[in-house]
Each structure stands twice: as structure tokens, then as C-alpha cells.
Tab-separated table of C-alpha atoms in Angstrom:
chain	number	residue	atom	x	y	z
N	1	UNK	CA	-4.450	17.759	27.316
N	2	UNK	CA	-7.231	15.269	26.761
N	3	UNK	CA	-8.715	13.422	23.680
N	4	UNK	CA	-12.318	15.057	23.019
N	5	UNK	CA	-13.997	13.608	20.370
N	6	UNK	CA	-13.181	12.593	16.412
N	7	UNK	CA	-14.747	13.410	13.147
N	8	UNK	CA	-15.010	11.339	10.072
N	9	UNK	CA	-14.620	12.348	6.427
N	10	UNK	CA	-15.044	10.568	2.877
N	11	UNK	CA	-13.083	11.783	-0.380
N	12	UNK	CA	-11.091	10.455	-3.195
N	13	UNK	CA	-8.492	9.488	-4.809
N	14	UNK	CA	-8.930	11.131	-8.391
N	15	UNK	CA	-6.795	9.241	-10.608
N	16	UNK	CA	-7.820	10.672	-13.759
N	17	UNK	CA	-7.957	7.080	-15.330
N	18	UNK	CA	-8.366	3.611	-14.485
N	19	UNK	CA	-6.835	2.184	-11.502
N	20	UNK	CA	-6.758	-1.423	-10.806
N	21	UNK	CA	-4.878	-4.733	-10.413
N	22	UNK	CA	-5.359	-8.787	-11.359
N	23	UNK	CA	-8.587	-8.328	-9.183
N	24	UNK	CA	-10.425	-5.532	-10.941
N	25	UNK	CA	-10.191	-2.260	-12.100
N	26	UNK	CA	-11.952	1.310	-10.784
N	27	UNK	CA	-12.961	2.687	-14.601
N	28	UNK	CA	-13.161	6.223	-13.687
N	29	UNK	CA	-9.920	6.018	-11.082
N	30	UNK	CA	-11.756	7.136	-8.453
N	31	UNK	CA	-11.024	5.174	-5.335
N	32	UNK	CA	-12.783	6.292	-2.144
N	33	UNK	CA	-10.686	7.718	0.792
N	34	UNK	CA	-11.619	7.549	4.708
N	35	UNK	CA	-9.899	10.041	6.820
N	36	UNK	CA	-10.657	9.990	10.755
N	37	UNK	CA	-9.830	13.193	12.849
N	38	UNK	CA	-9.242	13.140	16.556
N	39	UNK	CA	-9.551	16.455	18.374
N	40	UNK	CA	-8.347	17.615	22.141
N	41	UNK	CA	-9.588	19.931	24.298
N	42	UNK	CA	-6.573	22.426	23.587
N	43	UNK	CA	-7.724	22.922	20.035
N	44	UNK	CA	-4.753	20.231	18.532
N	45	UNK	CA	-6.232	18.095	15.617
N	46	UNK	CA	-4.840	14.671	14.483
N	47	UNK	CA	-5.232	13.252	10.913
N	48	UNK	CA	-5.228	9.926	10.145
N	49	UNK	CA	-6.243	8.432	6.686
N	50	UNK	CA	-8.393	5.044	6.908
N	51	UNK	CA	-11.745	3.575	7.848
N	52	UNK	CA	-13.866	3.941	10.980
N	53	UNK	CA	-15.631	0.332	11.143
N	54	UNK	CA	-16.346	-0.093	14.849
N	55	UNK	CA	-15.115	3.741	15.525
N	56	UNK	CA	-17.486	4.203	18.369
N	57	UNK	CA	-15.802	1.160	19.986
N	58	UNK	CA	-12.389	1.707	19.184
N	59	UNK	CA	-12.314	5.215	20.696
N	60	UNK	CA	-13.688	4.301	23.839
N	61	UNK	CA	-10.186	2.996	24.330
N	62	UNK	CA	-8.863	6.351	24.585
N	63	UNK	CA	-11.095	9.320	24.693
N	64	UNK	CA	-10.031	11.555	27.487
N	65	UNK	CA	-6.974	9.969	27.860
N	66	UNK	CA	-3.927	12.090	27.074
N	67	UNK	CA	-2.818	11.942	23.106
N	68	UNK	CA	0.883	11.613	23.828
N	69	UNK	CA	0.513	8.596	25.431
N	70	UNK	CA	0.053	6.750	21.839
N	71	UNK	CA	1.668	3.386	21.989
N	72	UNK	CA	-0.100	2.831	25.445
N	73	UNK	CA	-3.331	3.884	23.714
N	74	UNK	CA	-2.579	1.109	20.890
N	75	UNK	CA	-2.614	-1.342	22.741
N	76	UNK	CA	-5.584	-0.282	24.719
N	77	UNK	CA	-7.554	-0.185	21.282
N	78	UNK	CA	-6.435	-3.393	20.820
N	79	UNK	CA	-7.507	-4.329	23.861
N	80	UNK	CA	-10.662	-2.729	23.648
N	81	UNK	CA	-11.086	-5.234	20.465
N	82	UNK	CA	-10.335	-8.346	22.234
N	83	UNK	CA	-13.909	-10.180	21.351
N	84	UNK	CA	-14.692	-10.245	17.930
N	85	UNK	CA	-10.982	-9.358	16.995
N	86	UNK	CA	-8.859	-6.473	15.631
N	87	UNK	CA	-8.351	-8.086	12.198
N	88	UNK	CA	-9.073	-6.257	9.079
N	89	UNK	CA	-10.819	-2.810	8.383
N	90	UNK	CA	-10.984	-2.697	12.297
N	91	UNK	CA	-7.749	-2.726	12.589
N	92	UNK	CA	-7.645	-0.237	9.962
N	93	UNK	CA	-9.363	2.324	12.327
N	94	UNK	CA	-7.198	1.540	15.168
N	95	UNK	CA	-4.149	2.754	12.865
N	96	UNK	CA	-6.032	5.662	11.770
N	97	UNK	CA	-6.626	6.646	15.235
N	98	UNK	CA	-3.110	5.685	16.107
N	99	UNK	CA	-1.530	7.663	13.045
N	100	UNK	CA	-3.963	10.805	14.399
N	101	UNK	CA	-2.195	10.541	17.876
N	102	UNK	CA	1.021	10.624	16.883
N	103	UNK	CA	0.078	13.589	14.541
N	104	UNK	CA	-1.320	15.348	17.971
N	105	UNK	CA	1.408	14.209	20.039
N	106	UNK	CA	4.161	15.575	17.138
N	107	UNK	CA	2.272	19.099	16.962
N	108	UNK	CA	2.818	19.235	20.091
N	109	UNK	CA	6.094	19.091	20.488
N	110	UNK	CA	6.893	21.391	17.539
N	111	UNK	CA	8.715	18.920	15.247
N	112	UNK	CA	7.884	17.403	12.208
N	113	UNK	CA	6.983	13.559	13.025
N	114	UNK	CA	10.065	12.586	11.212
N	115	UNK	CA	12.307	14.436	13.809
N	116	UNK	CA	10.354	13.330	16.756
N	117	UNK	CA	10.576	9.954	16.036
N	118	UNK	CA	14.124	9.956	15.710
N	119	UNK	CA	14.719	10.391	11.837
N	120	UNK	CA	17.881	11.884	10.681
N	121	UNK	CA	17.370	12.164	6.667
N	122	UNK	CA	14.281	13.605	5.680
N	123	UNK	CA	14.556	11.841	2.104
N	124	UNK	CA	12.642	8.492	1.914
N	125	UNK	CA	13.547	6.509	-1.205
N	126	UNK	CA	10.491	6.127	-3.528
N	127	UNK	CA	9.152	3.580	-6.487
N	128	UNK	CA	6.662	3.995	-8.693
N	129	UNK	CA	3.510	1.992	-8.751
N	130	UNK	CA	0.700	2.979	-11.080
N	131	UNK	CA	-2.192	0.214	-10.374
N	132	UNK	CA	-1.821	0.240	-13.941
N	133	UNK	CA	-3.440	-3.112	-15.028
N	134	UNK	CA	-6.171	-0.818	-16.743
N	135	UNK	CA	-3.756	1.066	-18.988
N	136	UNK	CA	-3.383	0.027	-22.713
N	137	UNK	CA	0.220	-0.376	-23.411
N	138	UNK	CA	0.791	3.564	-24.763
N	139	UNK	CA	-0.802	4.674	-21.796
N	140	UNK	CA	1.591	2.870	-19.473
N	141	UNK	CA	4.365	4.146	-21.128
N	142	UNK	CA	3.115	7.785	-20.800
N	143	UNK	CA	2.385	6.914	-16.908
N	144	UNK	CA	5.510	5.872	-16.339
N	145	UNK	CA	7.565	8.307	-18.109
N	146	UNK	CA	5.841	10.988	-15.709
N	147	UNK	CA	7.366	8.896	-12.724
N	148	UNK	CA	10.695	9.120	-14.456
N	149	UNK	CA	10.512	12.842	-14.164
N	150	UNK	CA	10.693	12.867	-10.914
N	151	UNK	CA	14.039	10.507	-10.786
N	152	UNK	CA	12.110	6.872	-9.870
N	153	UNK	CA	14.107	4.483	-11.144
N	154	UNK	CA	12.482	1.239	-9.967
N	155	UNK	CA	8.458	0.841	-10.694
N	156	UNK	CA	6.348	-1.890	-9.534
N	157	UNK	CA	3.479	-2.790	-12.479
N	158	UNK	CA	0.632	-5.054	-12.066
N	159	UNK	CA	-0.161	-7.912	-13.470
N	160	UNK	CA	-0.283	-12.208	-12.905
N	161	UNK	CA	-3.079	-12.745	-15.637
N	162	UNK	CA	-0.899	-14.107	-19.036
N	163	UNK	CA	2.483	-13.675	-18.706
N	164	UNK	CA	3.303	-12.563	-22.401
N	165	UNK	CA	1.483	-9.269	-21.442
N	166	UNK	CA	3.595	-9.180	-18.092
N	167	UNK	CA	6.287	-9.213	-20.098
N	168	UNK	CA	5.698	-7.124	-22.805
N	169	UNK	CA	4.611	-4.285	-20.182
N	170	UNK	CA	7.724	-4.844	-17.812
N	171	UNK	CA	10.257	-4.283	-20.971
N	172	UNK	CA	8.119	-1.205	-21.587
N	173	UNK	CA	8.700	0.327	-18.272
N	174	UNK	CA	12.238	-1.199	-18.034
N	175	UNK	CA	13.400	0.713	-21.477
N	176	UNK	CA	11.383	4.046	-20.097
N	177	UNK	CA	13.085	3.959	-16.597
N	178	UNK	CA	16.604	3.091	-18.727
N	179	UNK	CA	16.128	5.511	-20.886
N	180	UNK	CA	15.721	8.413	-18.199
N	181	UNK	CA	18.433	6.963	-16.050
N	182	UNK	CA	20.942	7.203	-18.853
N	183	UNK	CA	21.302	3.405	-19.479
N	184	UNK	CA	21.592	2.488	-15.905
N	185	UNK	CA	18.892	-0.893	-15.080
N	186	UNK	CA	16.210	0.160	-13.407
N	187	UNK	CA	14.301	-1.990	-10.395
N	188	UNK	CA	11.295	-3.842	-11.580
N	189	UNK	CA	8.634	-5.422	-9.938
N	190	UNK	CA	5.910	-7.394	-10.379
N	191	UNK	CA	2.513	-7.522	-7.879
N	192	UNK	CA	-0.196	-10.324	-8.542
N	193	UNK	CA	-2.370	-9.632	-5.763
N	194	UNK	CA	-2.670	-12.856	-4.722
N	195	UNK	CA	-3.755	-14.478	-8.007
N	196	UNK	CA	-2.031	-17.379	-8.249
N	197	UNK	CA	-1.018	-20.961	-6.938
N	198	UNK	CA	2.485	-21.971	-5.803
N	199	UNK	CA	3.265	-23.614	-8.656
N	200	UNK	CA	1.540	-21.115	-11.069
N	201	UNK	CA	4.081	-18.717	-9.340
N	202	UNK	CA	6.746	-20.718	-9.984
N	203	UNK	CA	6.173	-21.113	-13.812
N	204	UNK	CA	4.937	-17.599	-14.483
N	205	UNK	CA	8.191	-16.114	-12.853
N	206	UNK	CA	10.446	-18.651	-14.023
N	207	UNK	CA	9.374	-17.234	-16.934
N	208	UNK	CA	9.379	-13.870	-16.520
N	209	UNK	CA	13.430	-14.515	-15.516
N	210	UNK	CA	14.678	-16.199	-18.538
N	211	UNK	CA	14.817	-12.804	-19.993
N	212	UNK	CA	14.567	-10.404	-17.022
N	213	UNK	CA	15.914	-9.278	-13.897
N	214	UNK	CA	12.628	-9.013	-11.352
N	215	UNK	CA	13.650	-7.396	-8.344
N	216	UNK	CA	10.852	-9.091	-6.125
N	217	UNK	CA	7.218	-10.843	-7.048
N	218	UNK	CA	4.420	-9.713	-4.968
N	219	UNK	CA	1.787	-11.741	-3.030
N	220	UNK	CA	2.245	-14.447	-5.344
N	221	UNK	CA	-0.344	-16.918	-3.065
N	222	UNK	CA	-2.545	-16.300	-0.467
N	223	UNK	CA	-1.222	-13.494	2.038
N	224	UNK	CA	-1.158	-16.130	4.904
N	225	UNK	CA	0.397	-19.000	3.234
N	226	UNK	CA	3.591	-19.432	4.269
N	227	UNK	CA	4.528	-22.872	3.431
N	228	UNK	CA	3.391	-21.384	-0.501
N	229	UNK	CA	5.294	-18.212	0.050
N	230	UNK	CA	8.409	-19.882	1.001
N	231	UNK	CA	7.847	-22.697	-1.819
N	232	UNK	CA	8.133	-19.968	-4.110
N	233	UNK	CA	11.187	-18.254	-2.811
N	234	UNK	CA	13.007	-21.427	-3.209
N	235	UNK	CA	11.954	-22.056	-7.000
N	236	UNK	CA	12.490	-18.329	-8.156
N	237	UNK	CA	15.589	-16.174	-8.207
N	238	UNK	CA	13.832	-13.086	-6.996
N	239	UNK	CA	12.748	-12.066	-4.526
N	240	UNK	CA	9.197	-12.309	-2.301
N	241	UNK	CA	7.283	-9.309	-1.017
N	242	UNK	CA	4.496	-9.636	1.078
N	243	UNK	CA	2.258	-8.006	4.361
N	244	UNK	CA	0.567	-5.009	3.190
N	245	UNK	CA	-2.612	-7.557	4.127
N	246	UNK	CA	-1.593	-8.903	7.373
N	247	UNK	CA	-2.525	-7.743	10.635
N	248	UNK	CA	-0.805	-7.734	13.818
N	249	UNK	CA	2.568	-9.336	14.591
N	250	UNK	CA	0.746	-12.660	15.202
N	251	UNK	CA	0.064	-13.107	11.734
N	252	UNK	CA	3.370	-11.430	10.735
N	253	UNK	CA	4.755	-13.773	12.537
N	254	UNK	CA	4.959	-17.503	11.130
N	255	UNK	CA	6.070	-16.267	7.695
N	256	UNK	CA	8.805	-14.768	9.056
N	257	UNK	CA	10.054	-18.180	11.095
N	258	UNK	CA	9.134	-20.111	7.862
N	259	UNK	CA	11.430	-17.881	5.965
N	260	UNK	CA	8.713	-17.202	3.576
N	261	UNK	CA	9.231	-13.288	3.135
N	262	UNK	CA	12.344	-11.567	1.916
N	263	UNK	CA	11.109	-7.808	1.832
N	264	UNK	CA	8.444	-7.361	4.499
N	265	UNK	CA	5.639	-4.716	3.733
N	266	UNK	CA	2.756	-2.925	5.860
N	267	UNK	CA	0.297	-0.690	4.609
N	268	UNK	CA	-0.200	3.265	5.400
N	269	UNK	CA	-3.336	2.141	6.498
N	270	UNK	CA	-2.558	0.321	9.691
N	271	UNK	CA	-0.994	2.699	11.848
N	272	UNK	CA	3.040	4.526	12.861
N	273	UNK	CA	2.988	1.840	15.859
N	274	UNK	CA	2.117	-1.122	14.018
N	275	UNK	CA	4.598	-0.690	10.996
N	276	UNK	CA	7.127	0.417	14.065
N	277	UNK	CA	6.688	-3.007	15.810
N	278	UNK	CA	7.088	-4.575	12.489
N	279	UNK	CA	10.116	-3.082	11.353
N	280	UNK	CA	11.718	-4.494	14.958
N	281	UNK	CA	10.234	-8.226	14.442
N	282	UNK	CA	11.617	-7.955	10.692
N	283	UNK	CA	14.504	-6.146	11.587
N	284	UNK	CA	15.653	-8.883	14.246
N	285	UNK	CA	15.506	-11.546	11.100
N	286	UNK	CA	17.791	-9.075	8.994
N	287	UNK	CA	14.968	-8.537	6.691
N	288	UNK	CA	14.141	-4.995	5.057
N	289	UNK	CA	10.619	-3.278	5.461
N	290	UNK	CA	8.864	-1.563	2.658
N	291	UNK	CA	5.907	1.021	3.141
N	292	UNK	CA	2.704	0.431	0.694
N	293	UNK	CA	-0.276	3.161	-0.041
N	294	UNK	CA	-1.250	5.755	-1.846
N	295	UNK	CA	-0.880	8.551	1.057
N	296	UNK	CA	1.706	6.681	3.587
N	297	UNK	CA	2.499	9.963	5.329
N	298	UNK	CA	2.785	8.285	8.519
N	299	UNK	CA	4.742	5.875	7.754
N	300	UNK	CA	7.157	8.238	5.631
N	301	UNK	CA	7.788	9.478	8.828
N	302	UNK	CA	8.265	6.308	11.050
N	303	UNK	CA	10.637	5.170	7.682
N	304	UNK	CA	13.366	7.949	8.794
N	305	UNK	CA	13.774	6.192	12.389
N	306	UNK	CA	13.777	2.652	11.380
N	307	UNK	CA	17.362	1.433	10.285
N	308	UNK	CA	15.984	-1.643	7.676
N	309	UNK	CA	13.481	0.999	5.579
N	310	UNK	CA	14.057	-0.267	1.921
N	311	UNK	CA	11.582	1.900	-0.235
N	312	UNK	CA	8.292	3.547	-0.222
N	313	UNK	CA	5.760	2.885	-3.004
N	314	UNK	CA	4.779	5.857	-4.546
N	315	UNK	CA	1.095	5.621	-6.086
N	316	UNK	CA	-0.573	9.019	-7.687
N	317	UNK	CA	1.962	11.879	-7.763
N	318	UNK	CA	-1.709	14.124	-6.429
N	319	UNK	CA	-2.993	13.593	-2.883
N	320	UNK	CA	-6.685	12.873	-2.324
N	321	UNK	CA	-9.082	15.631	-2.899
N	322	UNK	CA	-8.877	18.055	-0.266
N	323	UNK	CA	-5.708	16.817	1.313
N	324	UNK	CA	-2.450	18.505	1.444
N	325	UNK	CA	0.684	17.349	2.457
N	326	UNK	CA	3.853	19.177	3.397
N	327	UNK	CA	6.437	17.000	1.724
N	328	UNK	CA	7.237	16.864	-2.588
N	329	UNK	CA	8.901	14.479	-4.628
N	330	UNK	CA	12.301	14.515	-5.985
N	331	UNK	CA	15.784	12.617	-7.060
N	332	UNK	CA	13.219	9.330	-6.500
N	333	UNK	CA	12.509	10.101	-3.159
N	334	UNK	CA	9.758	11.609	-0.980
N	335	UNK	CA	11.534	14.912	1.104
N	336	UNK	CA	9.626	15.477	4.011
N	337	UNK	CA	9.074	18.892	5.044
N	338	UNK	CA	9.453	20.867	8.472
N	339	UNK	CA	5.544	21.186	9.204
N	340	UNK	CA	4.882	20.472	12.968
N	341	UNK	CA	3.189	16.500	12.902
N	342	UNK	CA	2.228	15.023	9.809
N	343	UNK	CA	2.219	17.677	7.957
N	344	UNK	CA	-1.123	16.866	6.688
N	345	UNK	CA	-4.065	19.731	6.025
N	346	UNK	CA	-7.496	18.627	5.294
N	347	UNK	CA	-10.092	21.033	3.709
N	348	UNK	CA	-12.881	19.864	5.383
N	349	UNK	CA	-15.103	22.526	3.503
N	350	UNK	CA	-13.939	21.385	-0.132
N	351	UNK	CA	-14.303	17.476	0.564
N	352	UNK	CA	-17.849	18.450	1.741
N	353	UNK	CA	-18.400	20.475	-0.766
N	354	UNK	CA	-17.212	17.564	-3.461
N	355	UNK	CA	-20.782	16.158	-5.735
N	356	UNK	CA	-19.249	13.036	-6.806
N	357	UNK	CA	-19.735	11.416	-3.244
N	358	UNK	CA	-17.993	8.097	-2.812
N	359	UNK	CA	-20.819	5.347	-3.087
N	360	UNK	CA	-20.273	1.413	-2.122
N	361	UNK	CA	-17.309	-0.690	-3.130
N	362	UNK	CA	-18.045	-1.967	-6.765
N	363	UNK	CA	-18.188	-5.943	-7.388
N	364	UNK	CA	-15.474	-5.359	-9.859
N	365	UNK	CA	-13.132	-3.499	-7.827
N	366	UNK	CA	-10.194	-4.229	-7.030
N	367	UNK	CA	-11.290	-4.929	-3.365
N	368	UNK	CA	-13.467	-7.638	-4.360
N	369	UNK	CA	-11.577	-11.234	-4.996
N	370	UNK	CA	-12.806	-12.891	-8.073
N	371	UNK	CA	-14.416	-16.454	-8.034
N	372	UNK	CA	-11.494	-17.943	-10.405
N	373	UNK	CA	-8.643	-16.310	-8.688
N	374	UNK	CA	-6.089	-19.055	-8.339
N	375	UNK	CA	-7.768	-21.507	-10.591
N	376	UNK	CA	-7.747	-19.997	-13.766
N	377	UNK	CA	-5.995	-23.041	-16.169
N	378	UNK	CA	-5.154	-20.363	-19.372
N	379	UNK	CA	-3.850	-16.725	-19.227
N	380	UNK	CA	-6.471	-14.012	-18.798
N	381	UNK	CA	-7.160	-12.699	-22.676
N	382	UNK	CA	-7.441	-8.861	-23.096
N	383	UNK	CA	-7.355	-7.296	-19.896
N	384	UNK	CA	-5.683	-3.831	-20.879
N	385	UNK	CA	-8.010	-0.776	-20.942
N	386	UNK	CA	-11.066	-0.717	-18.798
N	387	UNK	CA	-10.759	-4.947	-19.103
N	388	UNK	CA	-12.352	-6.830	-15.882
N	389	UNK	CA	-10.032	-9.161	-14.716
N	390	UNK	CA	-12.656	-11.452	-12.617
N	391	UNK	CA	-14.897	-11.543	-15.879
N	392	UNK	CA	-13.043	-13.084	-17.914
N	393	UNK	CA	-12.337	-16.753	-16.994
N	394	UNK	CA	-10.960	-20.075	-19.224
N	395	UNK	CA	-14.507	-20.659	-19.762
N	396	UNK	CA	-15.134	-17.057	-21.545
N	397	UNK	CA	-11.372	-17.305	-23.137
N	398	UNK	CA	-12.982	-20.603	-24.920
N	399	UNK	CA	-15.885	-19.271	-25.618
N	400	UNK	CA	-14.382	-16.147	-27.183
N	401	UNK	CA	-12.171	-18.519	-29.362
């Protein structure tokens, strides 16, 4: 079997409301989706969900080649990347591409990818994680009370822009998860994209604790900063979550040996082999690893075979439009299904079919870091439904008053 050639796809992510974080917010919810499909010569397709910047490049690396070679073939990409760098969205290819192979290479063998990998319980454990910094409070409560239905009982909210409305907003999820668990305390979480300063992270969750229990604050500082991560681990009871940003083990790397990172993320996005390698490297400092996306199949799968998984977020309950995937979600867990591979079908006819194309990344998205991040001096007024984070600065808040 050889690798023949791939295809590339655009949909969405359909939210049905706005989606966003301390960064921005998508108004109408829908976030664009890049899907990359490998093909063989025996007919076997791969899908793997991310971008294609640099595709033409990256699979020179390993058209031809045999699929189930994949973590040779990794590397290769990487290889194949060795001038201008594998960073970034090109690194998100390479995982897509990766994630693809090890959807051809599980097909093959007749196994879900859960099973080949190793995997013994098909049940992942799940929170919830709405992007929710859009919502008005009723709406958040309604979100997260349709999370509770499916047994999540720990939820990860948004937020870093006034910490009264953090609070308010984590005692609103905390009484909806208590309530559905029967008074048991639920897991909270808090995720600040990167908004603030190491001190600013230190205040705003030192205030957060005096009257609740956070579970762990995420990306407080920059996603590279590891003398600030680890600053704030030492001034905070709770703990820090970080690396859905990073990389590569290279950049994984020094916060882990500065002891800046207590639960160690990576993103659907970057690939089975990468999140693999990092669950080893995190695993060997007796750290936990924790999936983040909207659709981390892949990593679902690689979660079963690793022994320091933690939890998956769970993001939309729906899968991106004309995407189907062979697992469901109950008892606050993904359950993976039997489904040879991913488990992943893509209607290539209804995504093309789809009017509402996905157009260029918005400036007030929340892809897009805003020119105050990190230096606002007050809290962010009125940022609930359809607010933009990045437009409102001190400047506007005094303005305002």
C-alpha cells in the first residue's frame, strides 16, 4: 500500500450562538473547520481535522511511502520542515496528516484506533467547556445545564477580564453542576487565554480562592513563559494548565524542568504522535496530560493507551457540519465506538454543498490577540453577550464612566 495523494476540505463548527474567550468572540458561533484527507492506492482514506499551510511541502515527506509506517513519516515531515520551521499552523498540518495515517494504518488492521494503540477502556473522562465568554449569564446557565445531562461534572468557563463576573459565572455553573450531581462539588476551571501578567494572575486567582475551590487556571501568561507560569503556581493554590499552544517537545520542554506546569495539555490539532511523545516527556515528570479541541477524535483514541490521561475537554455536544463520528457521550465521558480507525465519516458532498462558506479569520476573533492583552490596569466592563473583549480597554471603561 502506498500514499497517493490528499484532498482538502473547509466546514464549520455551527455553534448556534456565540463562541469566544478573553480574546474575542465569533457572533454567529460559526468557527471554520479544516479537514485534510490522505488517500492510498488500495482505496483506504485517512481523516484528519486541521489546516494545510505548506501542504504541498509537508506531503512530499511521505507520498508513496507506506501509511503504516506513521511515526517514521512524522518525523520525516518534520524533517521535511527543517528551514523555515515546523512551528505553528504548519505544524498543524503535519498532525493532520499524521492523525490521517494513523486513521489509514488503524482501518487497516480492522480495529478501532483505540484498540490498536493499546487502549483497554473505551470510556475517556470528559469536561465541559462552552467558549462561553459571549453568553449573558441565563444563557450560561442553560449551556451548562445541557452538559449536566450528559453526567459532566467538572466545566471549564472562560473568562480573565473583571473578576467579579468570573466569579459570579463560576458559582453559576458550580450550583448547576451541584445541583445535577446531587450535592456532590463539581470541578471548576477557569481559562484566560493568556490575558494576563504574573502578578495579575496572582491577584485575580487569589481572589477567585477566598471563596472557591478552582481546580486549575489556564494559560494565565504567555504560553512560553515559564519563569511566569511557575511564579504563579507558587502564589496560587490551584493548579496550572497549559500547552494546547506549544509545539514540539522542545518547547514543551523548559516548562516542564522549570516546574511551571501541573496538568500538561496538547491540542486535537497537532497530531496522535505528538500528544503520544508528550504524554511520555510529561509522564516521566509524574505529571497528567489533558486533551483540548472541539473534535479531539484522535487523541480520544491515543488517551486509552496513555497511563497519565486526566480528562478530555468536551466543546459542542454536535460535530462539524458534515462530520460524523462513531463514539457518543455519556456518565461524563466520551465512549468510543468499534468503527475500524477513527471512526470518522466526512460527507464530502454536504460540506460542498454548504452556502455559508467559511471566509477569513475576523479581527475580533478569538484567534486574533488584542493590543491591551496583558496591560489592561481595570477589569474589562460588559463583556457578556456578543461583547468584544479587545474593544474595550481602561481607556473606553473611562470614557464610558
Amino acid at each position: 500500500m502506498r500514499i497517493s495523494g490528499y484532498r482538502t476540505l473547509k466546514t464549520v463548527q455551527d455553534w448556534g450562538r456565540p463562541v469566544g474567550d478573553a480574546n474575542g468572540v465569533y457572533a454567529d458561533g460559526a468557527v471554520p473547520v479544516q479537514i485534510v484527507m490522505v488517500d492510498t492506492d488500495e482505496g483506504i482514506t485517512g481523516v484528519g481535522i486541521g489546516p494545510h499551510v505548506q501542504i504541498d511541502t509537508v506531503f512530499a515527506a511521505v507520498e508513496g511511502e507506506d501509511p503504516r509506517a506513521v511515526t517514521a513519516l512524522y518525523d520525516r515531515m518534520l524533517r521535511h520542515t527543517f528551514k523555515a520551521g515546523h512551528a505553528g499552523v504548519v505544524f498543524g498540518t503535519i498532525g493532520a496528516i499524521d492523525t490521517a495515517l494513523w486513521d489509514i494504518k488503524a482501518q487497516l488492521a480492522g480495529e478501532p484506533l483505540w484498540r490498536l494503540l493499546g487502549g483497554r477502556d473505551r470510556r475517556v473522562p470528559a469536561y465541559a467547556s462552552g467558549l462561553d465568554i459571549g453568553l449573558t449569564d441565563d444563557e450560561l446557565v442553560a449551556t451548562y445545564k445541557e452538559y449536566a445531562g450528559y453526567g459532566l461534572r467538572a466545566a471549564k468557563i472562560k473568562g480573565g477580564l473583571d473578576v467579579e463576573r468570573d466569579l459570579c459565572r463560576l458559582r453559576l455553573v458550580r450550583d448547576v453542576l451541584t445541583e445535577a450531581g446531587h450535592g456532590a462539588r463539581p470541578g471548576l476551571m477557569l481559562d484566560v487565554n493568556e490575558a494576563w501578567t504574573r502578578k495579575q494572575a496572582v491577584r485575580h486567582v487569589g481572589e477567585i480562592e477566598r471563596v472557591l475551590d478552582l481546580t486549575w487556571i489556564e494559560e494565565p501568561v504567555r504560553r512560553w513563559d515559564a519563569e511566569g507560569m511557575a511564579a504563579v503556581g507558587r502564589g496560587i493554590r490551584a493548579s496550572v494548565a497549559a500547552g494546547e499552544n506549544l509545539s514540539g517537545l522542545e518547547q514543551f520542554r523548559p516548562l516542564l524542568a522549570a516546574g511551571a506546569v501541573d496538568i500538561v495539555q496538547t491540542a486535537a490539532v497537532w497530531g496522535v504522535t505528538h500528544f503520544l511523545r508528550v504524554a511520555a516527556l510529561a509522564h516521566a515528570h509524574d505529571l497528567p496530560v489533558s486533551p483540548i479541541g472541539n473534535t479531539p477524535v484522535g487523541l480520544l483514541h491515543a488517551a486509552t493507551s496513555v497511563p497519565n490521561h486526566l480528562v478530555s475537554e468536551l466543546q459542542d455536544l454536535r460535530p462539524p457540519l458534515g462530520v460524523s463520528a462513531d463514539l457518543h457521550v455519556e456518565d461524563g465521558a466520551f465512549v468510543l465506538g468499534d468503527a475500524p480507525g477513527l471512526g470518522l465519516t466526512v460527507d464530502e458532498a454536504a460540506i460542498g454543498a454548504f452556502i455559508r462558506r467559511p471566509g477569513a479569520v475576523p479581527a475580533d476573533s478569538p484567534n486574533v490577540r488584542p493590543e491591551h492583552a496583558g496591560r489592561r490596569l481595570l477589569p474589562v466592563p460588559g463583556h457578556g453577550h456578543l461583547a468584544r473583549p479587545h474593544e474595550l480597554t481602561p481607556a473606553t471603561d473611562r470614557a464610558a464612566r
